[in-house]
């Protein structure tokens, strides 16, 4: 989480602010001043090391990130807009902000990671293709397991009526709360500290369930809390038990008969789904 920086931006950003902004005008070269104050020199060095997109034109860097994801296969325009709107660098430590718009997972402390933007995009795109999401034109009521730093919850909040996200590690639960409040998303995302394997029956059923941690199988509670027409997307141990794959479960209702249909997708690599809280 970044601290001690310039005040954070209001969220959500108006979409017309997402176009790349013109590069700052070149400044005339500074005359050599051997006795320049050390702190000033350090600040200048830091400014030069930062990618041009961090800071005033981070919307431009995000736009380039989503354009890359689109070239690599992300199709749903609404997901593209959501990824373009959420300032990922606000969810990682200042020292890692420089890498925030690369398609990579990054450490968020406590042995956990923020997911790769391409994987966040892919999973949410799969959710958007579920029956209820197609009927409603948005995700409806979403359950996320594994809040982490809150990045994916913020992206989901752009596309859902309501997001409930559960985290089992107290410090990360609190970090996510601070991150989301700073972006004025506190009201749209309900954060729960608890064991996400149990889901949250009191707030269910959910039109969409998404897990950011993978176990050996899908917990029964998730399947029980998936609304008719709902879709679940989660990583899970692949048959054979050596790698993880993305699993999609649809709760279909045909002629008044409910059934759960499970399909396996591409290999993925997520942190383990653990039980209990810490
Ligand atoms: N969605 C997050 C990714 C976080 S990594 C983001 O955008 O940053 C996955 C998270 O799942 C970790 O924070 C881990 O603590 C959490 N997790 C693992 N098992 C869990 C469980 N049973 N209940 C809730 N959270 C869990």
PDB file of C-alpha atoms and ligand atoms in Angstrom:
ATOM      1  CA  UNK A   1       0.000   0.000   0.000  1.00  0.00           C
ATOM      2  CA  UNK A   2       1.384   3.382  -0.819  1.00  0.00           C
ATOM      3  CA  UNK A   3       1.715   5.937   1.928  1.00  0.00           C
ATOM      4  CA  UNK A   4       2.935   9.471   2.193  1.00  0.00           C
ATOM      5  CA  UNK A   5       2.292  10.224  -1.474  1.00  0.00           C
ATOM      6  CA  UNK A   6       0.316  12.839  -3.286  1.00  0.00           C
ATOM      7  CA  UNK A   7      -3.430  12.660  -2.457  1.00  0.00           C
ATOM      8  CA  UNK A   8      -5.154   9.791  -4.230  1.00  0.00           C
ATOM      9  CA  UNK A   9      -7.461  10.369  -7.089  1.00  0.00           C
ATOM     10  CA  UNK A  10     -11.224  10.281  -6.866  1.00  0.00           C
ATOM     11  CA  UNK A  11     -12.749   7.072  -8.155  1.00  0.00           C
ATOM     12  CA  UNK A  12     -14.199   6.030 -10.513  1.00  0.00           C
ATOM     13  CA  UNK A  13     -12.325   8.037 -13.058  1.00  0.00           C
ATOM     14  CA  UNK A  14     -14.477   9.547 -15.768  1.00  0.00           C
ATOM     15  CA  UNK A  15     -13.816   7.389 -18.814  1.00  0.00           C
ATOM     16  CA  UNK A  16     -12.945  10.397 -20.948  1.00  0.00           C
ATOM     17  CA  UNK A  17      -9.919  10.845 -18.661  1.00  0.00           C
ATOM     18  CA  UNK A  18      -8.587   7.479 -19.756  1.00  0.00           C
ATOM     19  CA  UNK A  19      -7.042   8.587 -22.989  1.00  0.00           C
ATOM     20  CA  UNK A  20      -3.264   8.920 -22.927  1.00  0.00           C
ATOM     21  CA  UNK A  21      -2.209  12.390 -21.977  1.00  0.00           C
ATOM     22  CA  UNK A  22       0.407  14.368 -23.865  1.00  0.00           C
ATOM     23  CA  UNK A  23       3.936  13.956 -22.582  1.00  0.00           C
ATOM     24  CA  UNK A  24       5.149  16.793 -20.382  1.00  0.00           C
ATOM     25  CA  UNK A  25       7.028  19.507 -22.239  1.00  0.00           C
ATOM     26  CA  UNK A  26      10.789  18.979 -22.215  1.00  0.00           C
ATOM     27  CA  UNK A  27      12.354  21.141 -19.536  1.00  0.00           C
ATOM     28  CA  UNK A  28      15.445  23.197 -20.348  1.00  0.00           C
ATOM     29  CA  UNK A  29      18.542  21.434 -19.038  1.00  0.00           C
ATOM     30  CA  UNK A  30      19.520  22.534 -15.568  1.00  0.00           C
ATOM     31  CA  UNK A  31      22.955  24.118 -15.165  1.00  0.00           C
ATOM     32  CA  UNK A  32      25.387  21.981 -13.214  1.00  0.00           C
ATOM     33  CA  UNK A  33      25.280  22.995  -9.599  1.00  0.00           C
ATOM     34  CA  UNK A  34      27.860  20.910  -7.741  1.00  0.00           C
ATOM     35  CA  UNK A  35      26.512  21.826  -4.347  1.00  0.00           C
ATOM     36  CA  UNK A  36      22.908  20.969  -5.061  1.00  0.00           C
ATOM     37  CA  UNK A  37      21.124  19.756  -1.973  1.00  0.00           C
ATOM     38  CA  UNK A  38      21.385  15.964  -1.657  1.00  0.00           C
ATOM     39  CA  UNK A  39      17.707  15.478  -0.987  1.00  0.00           C
ATOM     40  CA  UNK A  40      16.816  17.452  -4.088  1.00  0.00           C
ATOM     41  CA  UNK A  41      19.200  15.312  -6.113  1.00  0.00           C
ATOM     42  CA  UNK A  42      17.605  12.140  -4.798  1.00  0.00           C
ATOM     43  CA  UNK A  43      14.148  13.437  -5.673  1.00  0.00           C
ATOM     44  CA  UNK A  44      15.261  14.265  -9.200  1.00  0.00           C
ATOM     45  CA  UNK A  45      16.790  10.825  -9.617  1.00  0.00           C
ATOM     46  CA  UNK A  46      13.591   9.171  -8.422  1.00  0.00           C
ATOM     47  CA  UNK A  47      11.552  11.239 -10.860  1.00  0.00           C
ATOM     48  CA  UNK A  48      13.754  10.187 -13.736  1.00  0.00           C
ATOM     49  CA  UNK A  49      13.584   6.514 -12.722  1.00  0.00           C
ATOM     50  CA  UNK A  50       9.789   6.481 -12.562  1.00  0.00           C
ATOM     51  CA  UNK A  51       7.977   5.410 -15.720  1.00  0.00           C
ATOM     52  CA  UNK A  52       6.390   8.368 -17.447  1.00  0.00           C
ATOM     53  CA  UNK A  53       2.944   6.966 -16.685  1.00  0.00           C
ATOM     54  CA  UNK A  54       3.147   6.885 -12.922  1.00  0.00           C
ATOM     55  CA  UNK A  55       1.754   9.968 -11.355  1.00  0.00           C
ATOM     56  CA  UNK A  56      -0.068  12.483 -13.461  1.00  0.00           C
ATOM     57  CA  UNK A  57      -0.673  10.301 -16.509  1.00  0.00           C
ATOM     58  CA  UNK A  58      -1.082   6.863 -14.913  1.00  0.00           C
ATOM     59  CA  UNK A  59      -4.370   6.553 -16.850  1.00  0.00           C
ATOM     60  CA  UNK A  60      -2.224   6.506 -19.982  1.00  0.00           C
ATOM     61  CA  UNK A  61      -0.058   3.654 -18.678  1.00  0.00           C
ATOM     62  CA  UNK A  62      -3.174   1.711 -17.707  1.00  0.00           C
ATOM     63  CA  UNK A  63      -4.592   2.242 -21.147  1.00  0.00           C
ATOM     64  CA  UNK A  64      -1.433   0.788 -22.672  1.00  0.00           C
ATOM     65  CA  UNK A  65      -1.713  -2.175 -20.289  1.00  0.00           C
ATOM     66  CA  UNK A  66      -5.292  -2.939 -21.344  1.00  0.00           C
ATOM     67  CA  UNK A  67      -4.452  -2.504 -25.007  1.00  0.00           C
ATOM     68  CA  UNK A  68      -1.769  -5.172 -24.521  1.00  0.00           C
ATOM     69  CA  UNK A  69      -4.318  -7.432 -22.800  1.00  0.00           C
ATOM     70  CA  UNK A  70      -6.728  -6.889 -25.702  1.00  0.00           C
ATOM     71  CA  UNK A  71      -4.037  -7.884 -28.200  1.00  0.00           C
ATOM     72  CA  UNK A  72      -3.506 -11.021 -26.122  1.00  0.00           C
ATOM     73  CA  UNK A  73      -7.182 -11.966 -26.282  1.00  0.00           C
ATOM     74  CA  UNK A  74      -9.237  -9.968 -23.738  1.00  0.00           C
ATOM     75  CA  UNK A  75     -12.470  -9.227 -25.599  1.00  0.00           C
ATOM     76  CA  UNK A  76     -15.187  -7.969 -23.259  1.00  0.00           C
ATOM     77  CA  UNK A  77     -15.166  -4.191 -23.629  1.00  0.00           C
ATOM     78  CA  UNK A  78     -16.743  -3.703 -20.176  1.00  0.00           C
ATOM     79  CA  UNK A  79     -13.921  -5.652 -18.521  1.00  0.00           C
ATOM     80  CA  UNK A  80     -11.402  -3.636 -20.529  1.00  0.00           C
ATOM     81  CA  UNK A  81     -12.962  -0.392 -19.268  1.00  0.00           C
ATOM     82  CA  UNK A  82     -12.944  -1.637 -15.665  1.00  0.00           C
ATOM     83  CA  UNK A  83      -9.263  -2.624 -15.838  1.00  0.00           C
ATOM     84  CA  UNK A  84      -8.492   0.745 -17.407  1.00  0.00           C
ATOM     85  CA  UNK A  85     -10.300   2.563 -14.601  1.00  0.00           C
ATOM     86  CA  UNK A  86      -8.690   0.978 -11.515  1.00  0.00           C
ATOM     87  CA  UNK A  87      -5.300   2.420 -10.494  1.00  0.00           C
ATOM     88  CA  UNK A  88      -3.424  -0.846  -9.795  1.00  0.00           C
ATOM     89  CA  UNK A  89      -0.357   1.032  -8.527  1.00  0.00           C
ATOM     90  CA  UNK A  90      -2.408   2.227  -5.539  1.00  0.00           C
ATOM     91  CA  UNK A  91      -2.734  -1.394  -4.358  1.00  0.00           C
ATOM     92  CA  UNK A  92       0.962  -2.272  -4.142  1.00  0.00           C
ATOM     93  CA  UNK A  93       3.895  -0.969  -2.122  1.00  0.00           C
ATOM     94  CA  UNK A  94       5.384   2.250  -3.438  1.00  0.00           C
ATOM     95  CA  UNK A  95       8.603   0.404  -4.283  1.00  0.00           C
ATOM     96  CA  UNK A  96       6.663  -1.911  -6.620  1.00  0.00           C
ATOM     97  CA  UNK A  97       4.455   0.758  -8.192  1.00  0.00           C
ATOM     98  CA  UNK A  98       6.850   0.951 -11.124  1.00  0.00           C
ATOM     99  CA  UNK A  99       5.827  -2.618 -12.063  1.00  0.00           C
ATOM    100  CA  UNK A 100       2.102  -2.181 -11.433  1.00  0.00           C
ATOM    101  CA  UNK A 101       1.152  -2.015 -15.114  1.00  0.00           C
ATOM    102  CA  UNK A 102       3.200  -4.994 -16.202  1.00  0.00           C
ATOM    103  CA  UNK A 103       1.293  -8.215 -16.605  1.00  0.00           C
ATOM    104  CA  UNK A 104       2.760  -9.784 -13.532  1.00  0.00           C
ATOM    105  CA  UNK A 105       1.710 -10.828 -10.053  1.00  0.00           C
ATOM    106  CA  UNK A 106       3.416  -8.846  -7.282  1.00  0.00           C
ATOM    107  CA  UNK A 107       3.948  -9.483  -3.562  1.00  0.00           C
ATOM    108  CA  UNK A 108       1.466  -7.797  -1.211  1.00  0.00           C
ATOM    109  CA  UNK A 109       2.987  -9.130   2.022  1.00  0.00           C
ATOM    110  CA  UNK A 110       2.159 -12.130   4.212  1.00  0.00           C
ATOM    111  CA  UNK A 111       3.268 -14.523   1.476  1.00  0.00           C
ATOM    112  CA  UNK A 112       0.431 -13.443  -0.838  1.00  0.00           C
ATOM    113  CA  UNK A 113       0.320 -11.791  -4.248  1.00  0.00           C
ATOM    114  CA  UNK A 114      -1.863  -9.441  -6.269  1.00  0.00           C
ATOM    115  CA  UNK A 115      -3.068 -11.409  -9.310  1.00  0.00           C
ATOM    116  CA  UNK A 116      -1.803 -10.743 -12.846  1.00  0.00           C
ATOM    117  CA  UNK A 117      -4.072  -8.287 -14.698  1.00  0.00           C
ATOM    118  CA  UNK A 118      -4.477 -10.779 -17.563  1.00  0.00           C
ATOM    119  CA  UNK A 119      -5.770 -13.417 -15.139  1.00  0.00           C
ATOM    120  CA  UNK A 120      -8.094 -10.942 -13.388  1.00  0.00           C
ATOM    121  CA  UNK A 121      -9.404  -9.927 -16.816  1.00  0.00           C
ATOM    122  CA  UNK A 122      -9.816 -13.502 -18.013  1.00  0.00           C
ATOM    123  CA  UNK A 123     -11.689 -14.638 -14.892  1.00  0.00           C
ATOM    124  CA  UNK A 124     -14.023 -11.647 -14.865  1.00  0.00           C
ATOM    125  CA  UNK A 125     -14.641 -12.064 -18.596  1.00  0.00           C
ATOM    126  CA  UNK A 126     -15.698 -15.659 -17.881  1.00  0.00           C
ATOM    127  CA  UNK A 127     -18.030 -14.394 -15.128  1.00  0.00           C
ATOM    128  CA  UNK A 128     -19.585 -11.844 -17.508  1.00  0.00           C
ATOM    129  CA  UNK A 129     -20.533 -14.703 -19.833  1.00  0.00           C
ATOM    130  CA  UNK A 130     -22.611 -16.466 -17.144  1.00  0.00           C
ATOM    131  CA  UNK A 131     -26.398 -16.637 -17.675  1.00  0.00           C
ATOM    132  CA  UNK A 132     -27.419 -14.082 -15.017  1.00  0.00           C
ATOM    133  CA  UNK A 133     -24.689 -11.640 -16.025  1.00  0.00           C
ATOM    134  CA  UNK A 134     -25.795 -11.889 -19.657  1.00  0.00           C
ATOM    135  CA  UNK A 135     -29.439 -11.354 -18.673  1.00  0.00           C
ATOM    136  CA  UNK A 136     -28.672  -8.417 -16.369  1.00  0.00           C
ATOM    137  CA  UNK A 137     -25.895  -6.847 -18.435  1.00  0.00           C
ATOM    138  CA  UNK A 138     -23.710  -6.764 -15.306  1.00  0.00           C
ATOM    139  CA  UNK A 139     -22.423  -9.120 -12.633  1.00  0.00           C
ATOM    140  CA  UNK A 140     -25.210  -8.677 -10.067  1.00  0.00           C
ATOM    141  CA  UNK A 141     -24.288  -9.940  -6.602  1.00  0.00           C
ATOM    142  CA  UNK A 142     -20.682 -11.111  -6.413  1.00  0.00           C
ATOM    143  CA  UNK A 143     -18.805 -13.154  -3.818  1.00  0.00           C
ATOM    144  CA  UNK A 144     -15.004 -12.957  -3.973  1.00  0.00           C
ATOM    145  CA  UNK A 145     -12.855 -15.313  -1.932  1.00  0.00           C
ATOM    146  CA  UNK A 146      -9.368 -13.940  -1.211  1.00  0.00           C
ATOM    147  CA  UNK A 147      -9.578 -10.137  -1.021  1.00  0.00           C
ATOM    148  CA  UNK A 148      -5.802  -9.724  -0.775  1.00  0.00           C
ATOM    149  CA  UNK A 149      -5.056  -6.040  -1.289  1.00  0.00           C
ATOM    150  CA  UNK A 150      -8.510  -5.408  -2.786  1.00  0.00           C
ATOM    151  CA  UNK A 151      -7.479  -4.843  -6.419  1.00  0.00           C
ATOM    152  CA  UNK A 152      -9.741  -7.436  -8.009  1.00  0.00           C
ATOM    153  CA  UNK A 153     -12.603  -6.359  -5.713  1.00  0.00           C
ATOM    154  CA  UNK A 154     -12.215  -2.826  -7.104  1.00  0.00           C
ATOM    155  CA  UNK A 155     -12.362  -4.110 -10.694  1.00  0.00           C
ATOM    156  CA  UNK A 156     -15.422  -6.227  -9.822  1.00  0.00           C
ATOM    157  CA  UNK A 157     -17.091  -3.200  -8.223  1.00  0.00           C
ATOM    158  CA  UNK A 158     -17.063  -1.469 -11.623  1.00  0.00           C
ATOM    159  CA  UNK A 159     -19.129  -4.300 -13.086  1.00  0.00           C
ATOM    160  CA  UNK A 160     -21.377  -5.494 -10.269  1.00  0.00           C
ATOM    161  CA  UNK A 161     -24.356  -4.369  -8.240  1.00  0.00           C
ATOM    162  CA  UNK A 162     -22.678  -5.481  -5.033  1.00  0.00           C
ATOM    163  CA  UNK A 163     -19.400  -7.177  -4.107  1.00  0.00           C
ATOM    164  CA  UNK A 164     -18.789  -9.124  -0.917  1.00  0.00           C
ATOM    165  CA  UNK A 165     -15.164 -10.142  -0.490  1.00  0.00           C
ATOM    166  CA  UNK A 166     -13.699 -12.429   2.186  1.00  0.00           C
ATOM    167  CA  UNK A 167     -10.078 -12.556   3.412  1.00  0.00           C
ATOM    168  CA  UNK A 168      -8.619 -14.858   6.073  1.00  0.00           C
ATOM    169  CA  UNK A 169      -5.530 -12.745   6.900  1.00  0.00           C
ATOM    170  CA  UNK A 170      -6.440  -9.806   9.144  1.00  0.00           C
ATOM    171  CA  UNK A 171      -3.618  -7.479   8.001  1.00  0.00           C
ATOM    172  CA  UNK A 172      -4.585  -7.928   4.346  1.00  0.00           C
ATOM    173  CA  UNK A 173      -8.279  -7.482   5.138  1.00  0.00           C
ATOM    174  CA  UNK A 174      -7.362  -4.150   6.758  1.00  0.00           C
ATOM    175  CA  UNK A 175      -5.020  -3.155   3.954  1.00  0.00           C
ATOM    176  CA  UNK A 176      -7.806  -3.786   1.411  1.00  0.00           C
ATOM    177  CA  UNK A 177     -10.208  -1.685   3.478  1.00  0.00           C
ATOM    178  CA  UNK A 178      -7.774   1.247   3.476  1.00  0.00           C
ATOM    179  CA  UNK A 179      -7.094   0.869  -0.261  1.00  0.00           C
ATOM    180  CA  UNK A 180     -10.768   0.757  -1.199  1.00  0.00           C
ATOM    181  CA  UNK A 181     -11.727   3.614   1.103  1.00  0.00           C
ATOM    182  CA  UNK A 182      -8.999   5.766  -0.423  1.00  0.00           C
ATOM    183  CA  UNK A 183     -10.617   5.172  -3.821  1.00  0.00           C
ATOM    184  CA  UNK A 184     -14.089   5.876  -2.371  1.00  0.00           C
ATOM    185  CA  UNK A 185     -15.157   2.319  -3.084  1.00  0.00           C
ATOM    186  CA  UNK A 186     -15.765   1.442   0.553  1.00  0.00           C
ATOM    187  CA  UNK A 187     -19.537   1.633   0.084  1.00  0.00           C
ATOM    188  CA  UNK A 188     -19.765  -0.645  -2.932  1.00  0.00           C
ATOM    189  CA  UNK A 189     -17.586  -3.476  -1.627  1.00  0.00           C
ATOM    190  CA  UNK A 190     -18.368  -5.229   1.630  1.00  0.00           C
ATOM    191  CA  UNK A 191     -15.246  -6.741   3.162  1.00  0.00           C
ATOM    192  CA  UNK A 192     -15.452  -9.701   5.520  1.00  0.00           C
ATOM    193  CA  UNK A 193     -12.647 -11.097   7.675  1.00  0.00           C
ATOM    194  CA  UNK A 194     -13.228 -14.833   7.766  1.00  0.00           C
ATOM    195  CA  UNK A 195     -12.707 -18.226   6.154  1.00  0.00           C
ATOM    196  CA  UNK A 196     -13.909 -17.877   2.587  1.00  0.00           C
ATOM    197  CA  UNK A 197     -14.218 -21.652   2.209  1.00  0.00           C
ATOM    198  CA  UNK A 198     -17.528 -21.234   4.019  1.00  0.00           C
ATOM    199  CA  UNK A 199     -18.771 -18.535   1.646  1.00  0.00           C
ATOM    200  CA  UNK A 200     -21.275 -16.154   3.252  1.00  0.00           C
ATOM    201  CA  UNK A 201     -24.661 -17.850   3.344  1.00  0.00           C
ATOM    202  CA  UNK A 202     -26.362 -14.877   5.016  1.00  0.00           C
ATOM    203  CA  UNK A 203     -25.679 -12.642   2.014  1.00  0.00           C
ATOM    204  CA  UNK A 204     -26.211 -15.268  -0.718  1.00  0.00           C
ATOM    205  CA  UNK A 205     -27.149 -16.602  -3.131  1.00  0.00           C
ATOM    206  CA  UNK A 206     -24.652 -14.980  -5.500  1.00  0.00           C
ATOM    207  CA  UNK A 207     -24.898 -14.455  -9.260  1.00  0.00           C
ATOM    208  CA  UNK A 208     -21.122 -14.679  -9.509  1.00  0.00           C
ATOM    209  CA  UNK A 209     -18.502 -16.325  -7.300  1.00  0.00           C
ATOM    210  CA  UNK A 210     -14.790 -15.821  -7.921  1.00  0.00           C
ATOM    211  CA  UNK A 211     -11.872 -17.281  -5.957  1.00  0.00           C
ATOM    212  CA  UNK A 212      -8.322 -15.933  -5.931  1.00  0.00           C
ATOM    213  CA  UNK A 213      -6.882 -18.991  -4.170  1.00  0.00           C
ATOM    214  CA  UNK A 214      -7.015 -22.617  -5.238  1.00  0.00           C
ATOM    215  CA  UNK A 215      -7.722 -25.802  -3.315  1.00  0.00           C
ATOM    216  CA  UNK A 216      -8.055 -29.497  -4.061  1.00  0.00           C
ATOM    217  CA  UNK A 217     -11.736 -29.195  -4.793  1.00  0.00           C
ATOM    218  CA  UNK A 218     -14.470 -26.565  -4.732  1.00  0.00           C
ATOM    219  CA  UNK A 219     -15.974 -26.135  -1.253  1.00  0.00           C
ATOM    220  CA  UNK A 220     -19.582 -27.325  -1.026  1.00  0.00           C
ATOM    221  CA  UNK A 221     -20.622 -23.960   0.471  1.00  0.00           C
ATOM    222  CA  UNK A 222     -19.700 -22.126  -2.740  1.00  0.00           C
ATOM    223  CA  UNK A 223     -21.827 -24.437  -4.865  1.00  0.00           C
ATOM    224  CA  UNK A 224     -24.722 -24.148  -2.390  1.00  0.00           C
ATOM    225  CA  UNK A 225     -24.527 -20.315  -2.513  1.00  0.00           C
ATOM    226  CA  UNK A 226     -24.451 -20.055  -6.314  1.00  0.00           C
ATOM    227  CA  UNK A 227     -27.799 -18.587  -7.483  1.00  0.00           C
ATOM    228  CA  UNK A 228     -29.795 -20.233 -10.270  1.00  0.00           C
ATOM    229  CA  UNK A 229     -28.277 -18.823 -13.473  1.00  0.00           C
ATOM    230  CA  UNK A 230     -25.114 -17.974 -11.533  1.00  0.00           C
ATOM    231  CA  UNK A 231     -21.529 -18.762 -12.522  1.00  0.00           C
ATOM    232  CA  UNK A 232     -18.493 -19.582 -10.401  1.00  0.00           C
ATOM    233  CA  UNK A 233     -14.883 -19.195 -11.593  1.00  0.00           C
ATOM    234  CA  UNK A 234     -12.040 -20.561  -9.468  1.00  0.00           C
ATOM    235  CA  UNK A 235      -8.604 -22.148  -9.649  1.00  0.00           C
ATOM    236  CA  UNK A 236      -8.513 -25.769  -8.562  1.00  0.00           C
ATOM    237  CA  UNK A 237      -6.118 -28.686  -8.526  1.00  0.00           C
ATOM    238  CA  UNK A 238      -6.252 -30.329 -11.965  1.00  0.00           C
ATOM    239  CA  UNK A 239      -7.251 -33.967 -12.324  1.00  0.00           C
ATOM    240  CA  UNK A 240      -4.014 -35.870 -11.725  1.00  0.00           C
ATOM    241  CA  UNK A 241      -3.189 -33.466  -8.914  1.00  0.00           C
ATOM    242  CA  UNK A 242       0.020 -31.776 -10.052  1.00  0.00           C
ATOM    243  CA  UNK A 243      -1.120 -28.420 -11.464  1.00  0.00           C
ATOM    244  CA  UNK A 244      -3.977 -25.958 -11.156  1.00  0.00           C
ATOM    245  CA  UNK A 245      -6.615 -25.170 -13.750  1.00  0.00           C
ATOM    246  CA  UNK A 246      -9.439 -22.658 -13.973  1.00  0.00           C
ATOM    247  CA  UNK A 247     -12.800 -24.235 -13.292  1.00  0.00           C
ATOM    248  CA  UNK A 248     -16.145 -22.754 -14.309  1.00  0.00           C
ATOM    249  CA  UNK A 249     -19.367 -23.966 -12.705  1.00  0.00           C
ATOM    250  CA  UNK A 250     -22.751 -22.903 -14.072  1.00  0.00           C
ATOM    251  CA  UNK A 251     -25.936 -23.313 -12.056  1.00  0.00           C
ATOM    252  CA  UNK A 252     -28.336 -24.107 -14.868  1.00  0.00           C
ATOM    253  CA  UNK A 253     -32.093 -24.357 -14.543  1.00  0.00           C
ATOM    254  CA  UNK A 254     -33.902 -26.122 -17.357  1.00  0.00           C
ATOM    255  CA  UNK A 255     -37.598 -26.994 -17.215  1.00  0.00           C
ATOM    256  CA  UNK A 256     -37.566 -26.315 -13.495  1.00  0.00           C
ATOM    257  CA  UNK A 257     -34.664 -28.703 -12.911  1.00  0.00           C
ATOM    258  CA  UNK A 258     -31.420 -27.337 -11.416  1.00  0.00           C
ATOM    259  CA  UNK A 259     -28.031 -28.769 -12.232  1.00  0.00           C
ATOM    260  CA  UNK A 260     -24.416 -27.707 -11.825  1.00  0.00           C
ATOM    261  CA  UNK A 261     -22.266 -27.976 -14.926  1.00  0.00           C
ATOM    262  CA  UNK A 262     -18.507 -27.887 -14.479  1.00  0.00           C
ATOM    263  CA  UNK A 263     -15.994 -27.097 -17.242  1.00  0.00           C
ATOM    264  CA  UNK A 264     -12.201 -27.053 -17.021  1.00  0.00           C
ATOM    265  CA  UNK A 265     -10.152 -24.311 -18.680  1.00  0.00           C
ATOM    266  CA  UNK A 266      -6.497 -23.304 -18.956  1.00  0.00           C
ATOM    267  CA  UNK A 267      -3.722 -23.968 -16.403  1.00  0.00           C
ATOM    268  CA  UNK A 268      -3.185 -21.219 -13.789  1.00  0.00           C
ATOM    269  CA  UNK A 269      -1.029 -20.648 -10.732  1.00  0.00           C
ATOM    270  CA  UNK A 270      -2.694 -19.251  -7.603  1.00  0.00           C
ATOM    271  CA  UNK A 271      -1.776 -19.207  -3.915  1.00  0.00           C
ATOM    272  CA  UNK A 272      -3.350 -22.058  -1.906  1.00  0.00           C
ATOM    273  CA  UNK A 273      -6.851 -21.845  -0.495  1.00  0.00           C
ATOM    274  CA  UNK A 274      -6.362 -22.355   3.248  1.00  0.00           C
ATOM    275  CA  UNK A 275      -8.781 -22.940   6.070  1.00  0.00           C
ATOM    276  CA  UNK A 276      -9.302 -20.920   9.230  1.00  0.00           C
ATOM    277  CA  UNK A 277      -8.283 -17.309   9.858  1.00  0.00           C
ATOM    278  CA  UNK A 278      -5.046 -15.666  10.974  1.00  0.00           C
TER     279      UNK A 278
HETATM  280  N1  LIG B   1      -7.833 -10.834  -5.283  1.00  0.00           N
HETATM  281  C1  LIG B   1      -6.563 -10.506  -4.702  1.00  0.00           C
HETATM  282  C2  LIG B   1      -5.607 -11.661  -4.789  1.00  0.00           C
HETATM  283  C3  LIG B   1      -5.103 -12.022  -3.450  1.00  0.00           C
HETATM  284  S1  LIG B   1      -4.151 -13.495  -3.363  1.00  0.00           S
HETATM  285  C4  LIG B   1      -5.998  -9.227  -5.290  1.00  0.00           C
HETATM  286  O1  LIG B   1      -6.582  -8.655  -6.193  1.00  0.00           O
HETATM  287  O2  LIG B   1      -4.989  -8.787  -4.813  1.00  0.00           O
HETATM  288  C5  LIG B   1      -5.305 -14.612  -2.646  1.00  0.00           C
HETATM  289  C6  LIG B   1      -5.778 -14.289  -1.281  1.00  0.00           C
HETATM  290  O3  LIG B   1      -6.594 -15.390  -0.867  1.00  0.00           O
HETATM  291  C7  LIG B   1      -4.704 -14.173  -0.204  1.00  0.00           C
HETATM  292  O4  LIG B   1      -4.769 -12.907   0.373  1.00  0.00           O
HETATM  293  C8  LIG B   1      -5.042 -15.265   0.811  1.00  0.00           C
HETATM  294  O5  LIG B   1      -4.817 -14.897   2.148  1.00  0.00           O
HETATM  295  C9  LIG B   1      -6.520 -15.461   0.531  1.00  0.00           C
HETATM  296  N2  LIG B   1      -7.073 -16.730   1.002  1.00  0.00           N
HETATM  297  C10 LIG B   1      -6.561 -17.985   0.932  1.00  0.00           C
HETATM  298  N3  LIG B   1      -7.403 -18.875   1.499  1.00  0.00           N
HETATM  299  C11 LIG B   1      -8.498 -18.161   1.920  1.00  0.00           C
HETATM  300  C12 LIG B   1      -9.709 -18.489   2.589  1.00  0.00           C
HETATM  301  N4  LIG B   1     -10.000 -19.735   2.947  1.00  0.00           N
HETATM  302  N5  LIG B   1     -10.581 -17.503   2.847  1.00  0.00           N
HETATM  303  C13 LIG B   1     -10.328 -16.209   2.513  1.00  0.00           C
HETATM  304  N6  LIG B   1      -9.198 -15.840   1.896  1.00  0.00           N
HETATM  305  C14 LIG B   1      -8.288 -16.786   1.594  1.00  0.00           C
END
